[in-house]
Amino acid sequence: MDERSALAMLSTSLSAAGDDAAVVDDLAITTDMLHERSDFPAGTTRETAGWRAVGASLSDLAAMGADATCAVAVYAAPAFEEAALAAFVRGASEVCELVDAEYVGGDLDHHSEFTTATTAVGHADEPIYRSGATPGEAVCVTGVLGRTAAALRRFAAGDADAGNELFRFTPRVAAGRALRDHASAMMDSSDGLARSLHQLAEASDCGFAVEWDRLPVHPAVDAVAESEADRRECAAHVGEDFELVFTTPDPAAAVAAVEATGTDATVIGEVTDDGVLAAGEPLPDRGYTHGETE
Amino acid sequence: MDERSALAMLSTSLSAAGDDAAVVDDLAITTDMLHERSDFPAGTTRETAGWRAVGASLSDLAAMGADATCAVAVYAAPAFEEAALAAFVRGASEVCELVDAEYVGGDLDHHSEFTTATTAVGHADEPIYRSGATPGEAVCVTGVLGRTAAALRRFAAGDADAGNELFRFTPRVAAGRALRDHASAMMDSSDGLARSLHQLAEASDCGFAVEWDRLPVHPAVDAVAESEADRRECAAHVGEDFELVFTTPDPAAAVAAVEATGTDATVIGEVTDDGVLAAGEPLPDRGYTHGETE
């Protein structure tokens, strides 16, 4: 059983699973585990790891239109080195501060490989789910795509400073909150734009038609992309950019609401009846799956 | 740096850390990671593992006097076998049902060793901390001690059925809630009674004097203990019983409040100025530490 089948199984037995975060009563909650080998390229500082791991969970709250109350992390490593642990806590605290959440520590455990399990909790009075998109609406993204793809190239080239800089992203909690009155469906782009569109399509029983030349691409991608095809790969498939992908019946109002929080938003196409197309061609449901790529 | 030093470091940099659960606004949150090798003896079913891992987090909420809203878990294993995953979810869901919480799934990850990271969240309108005990008060425990020690002996003897039965405990959420108006300090006994008393003493700047013959010991301990010393080891040091250890100025009222929830509570001694004594002798600060003992 691969990861997606296993998650699907969890989702059928547990009603709240299957969205970016679970919603129980007035709370949204989400948890993730990250590993040194698969998630933190050589050169990633422990501060960046703390930032990114906690940030990924905060992004899941953002994707529900929830606020972010607090986050915890389990820090598991072969040894507890004070400088590394302090750096992790600093990164985790910094990304929480960016979204008005509190990092409240967590648990420690011995592990042969550096591993962290993070959980974030917030209030979700009006959660936005993946289901809810209607044909004719616009589909949009916040910020720019390809940031993580560019970071991975930088790490691979030995430029760890640039990689770490790109790896520390701002979770879109404020934008997600601003979209509560505007978005009909939403998720974050942690698995890449292409896979996100497929998942929204499945949850909303719709399709999408997006245009390549509308995608907002991070300038760092242009510096590393070897071809137009490579550029598209970076923007649509590598993923882990933690931007919001959302649909809306009123794109002008939705974009303005996001922009009021200091983040860009871009209309990249429209909701259709079925199929996920980019410039009229099928956009494959391909992205980051643990253990398959990287 | 050992685990306790590292946790102490986290605690000084993060105000909310250091109790059983962190409290932020009206929420209590706690997270833990458990591993097959250190936490689940050979013979532990995946259902018991799910129950116990999620139960340990629910117990941390109980120790704050919080209710339990929901729990999540990361399930990390070398492969996702449907039967094992379904059993884990079943155990996790069952223990949540016992305390009126909802198990809402979580994340999956590949890992060479079966590992689970669990997080529980609840509302804590009047949290009970470890600090707050005053000399002259009574110190009490819920339920009985030594359940896990007996389970470990059963697993070691190849009697996995008895071990699994003993390993599935009821988190004391109802008792913890009932103690909100009665307990001055509280924590759970996950590190053993002895270490819990030392931690309460440190947090409350007090001491304890308990009596061996007052300790409520699980009948399964009597069936396996080789001597009176061994019986005391099982009851006070092995730990992971997930009972509540609390202090109160009015033990009769506190015991009655716990008993009204269907759980026993027993006065085991009193709060003193300093020192942790059992029958007048120092009770060593020794218990379960990951990697040191079972």
Coordinates of C-alpha atoms in Angstrom, one line a residue, chain A residues 1 3 6-7 9-10 14 16 22 24-27 29 31-33 35 69-70 72 74 76 80-82 85-86 89 102-111 115 117 119 121 123, chain B residues 1 3 6-7 9-10 14 16 22 24-27 29 31-33 35 69-70 72 74 76 80-82 85-86 89 102-111 115 117 119 121 123:
Chain A
M1 CA 0.0 0.0 0.0
E3 CA 1.2 6.5 1.1
A6 CA -3.0 4.5 3.1
L7 CA -4.1 8.1 3.6
M9 CA -8.0 4.4 3.9
L10 CA -7.5 6.6 7.0
L14 CA -12.2 8.9 9.9
A16 CA -12.4 14.6 9.6
A22 CA -8.9 18.2 10.7
V24 CA -13.2 19.4 15.5
D25 CA -15.6 21.7 17.2
D26 CA -14.0 25.1 16.7
L27 CA -10.5 23.8 16.3
I29 CA -5.4 20.6 13.9
T31 CA 0.4 17.1 12.2
D32 CA 3.4 16.1 10.0
M33 CA 6.7 14.3 10.3
H35 CA 13.2 13.6 8.2
T69 CA -2.9 29.6 18.0
C70 CA 0.2 27.4 18.8
V72 CA 4.5 22.0 19.2
V74 CA 8.9 16.5 18.7
A76 CA 14.3 13.5 17.7
F80 CA 20.9 16.6 22.0
E81 CA 23.4 19.2 21.1
E82 CA 22.6 22.4 22.8
L85 CA 18.4 22.3 19.7
A86 CA 18.5 26.1 20.4
V89 CA 13.7 26.3 18.7
E102 CA 3.1 30.7 20.0
Y103 CA 5.7 28.0 19.8
V104 CA 5.3 26.1 23.0
G105 CA 8.0 23.5 22.9
G106 CA 7.3 19.8 22.8
D107 CA 9.1 16.5 23.3
L108 CA 12.6 15.2 22.8
D109 CA 13.4 11.7 21.6
H110 CA 16.5 9.8 20.6
H111 CA 16.6 8.7 17.0
T115 CA 13.4 13.7 12.7
A117 CA 7.0 15.8 14.1
T119 CA 1.6 19.9 15.1
V121 CA -3.6 24.1 16.2
H123 CA -9.4 28.2 15.7
Chain B
M1 CA 23.3 16.8 27.0
E3 CA 17.1 14.5 27.8
A6 CA 17.6 19.4 27.1
L7 CA 14.1 19.7 28.3
M9 CA 16.8 24.2 28.3
L10 CA 13.6 24.2 26.2
L14 CA 9.8 28.8 26.3
A16 CA 4.8 27.4 28.5
A22 CA 1.4 23.6 27.3
V24 CA -2.0 28.8 25.3
D25 CA -5.1 31.0 25.5
D26 CA -7.8 28.5 26.4
L27 CA -6.1 25.5 24.9
I29 CA -1.6 20.9 23.9
T31 CA 3.0 16.0 22.0
D32 CA 5.1 12.8 22.4
M33 CA 7.0 10.4 20.2
H35 CA 9.2 3.9 19.3
T69 CA -11.1 17.6 22.3
C70 CA -9.1 15.7 19.8
V72 CA -3.8 13.2 16.0
V74 CA 1.9 10.4 12.8
A76 CA 5.7 6.0 10.6
F80 CA 1.9 0.6 5.3
E81 CA 0.2 -2.7 5.9
E82 CA -3.5 -2.2 5.8
L85 CA -2.7 0.6 10.1
A86 CA -6.4 -0.2 10.6
V89 CA -6.5 3.6 14.1
E102 CA -12.2 12.6 18.6
Y103 CA -9.3 10.8 16.9
V104 CA -8.9 12.7 13.6
G105 CA -6.2 10.8 11.9
G106 CA -2.9 12.4 11.0
D107 CA 0.1 11.8 8.8
L108 CA 1.9 8.8 7.4
D109 CA 5.6 8.5 7.0
H110 CA 8.2 5.9 6.0
H111 CA 10.5 4.9 8.8
T115 CA 7.4 5.2 15.3
A117 CA 4.2 10.9 17.3
T119 CA -0.6 15.1 19.9
V121 CA -5.5 19.1 22.4
H123 CA -9.7 23.2 26.5

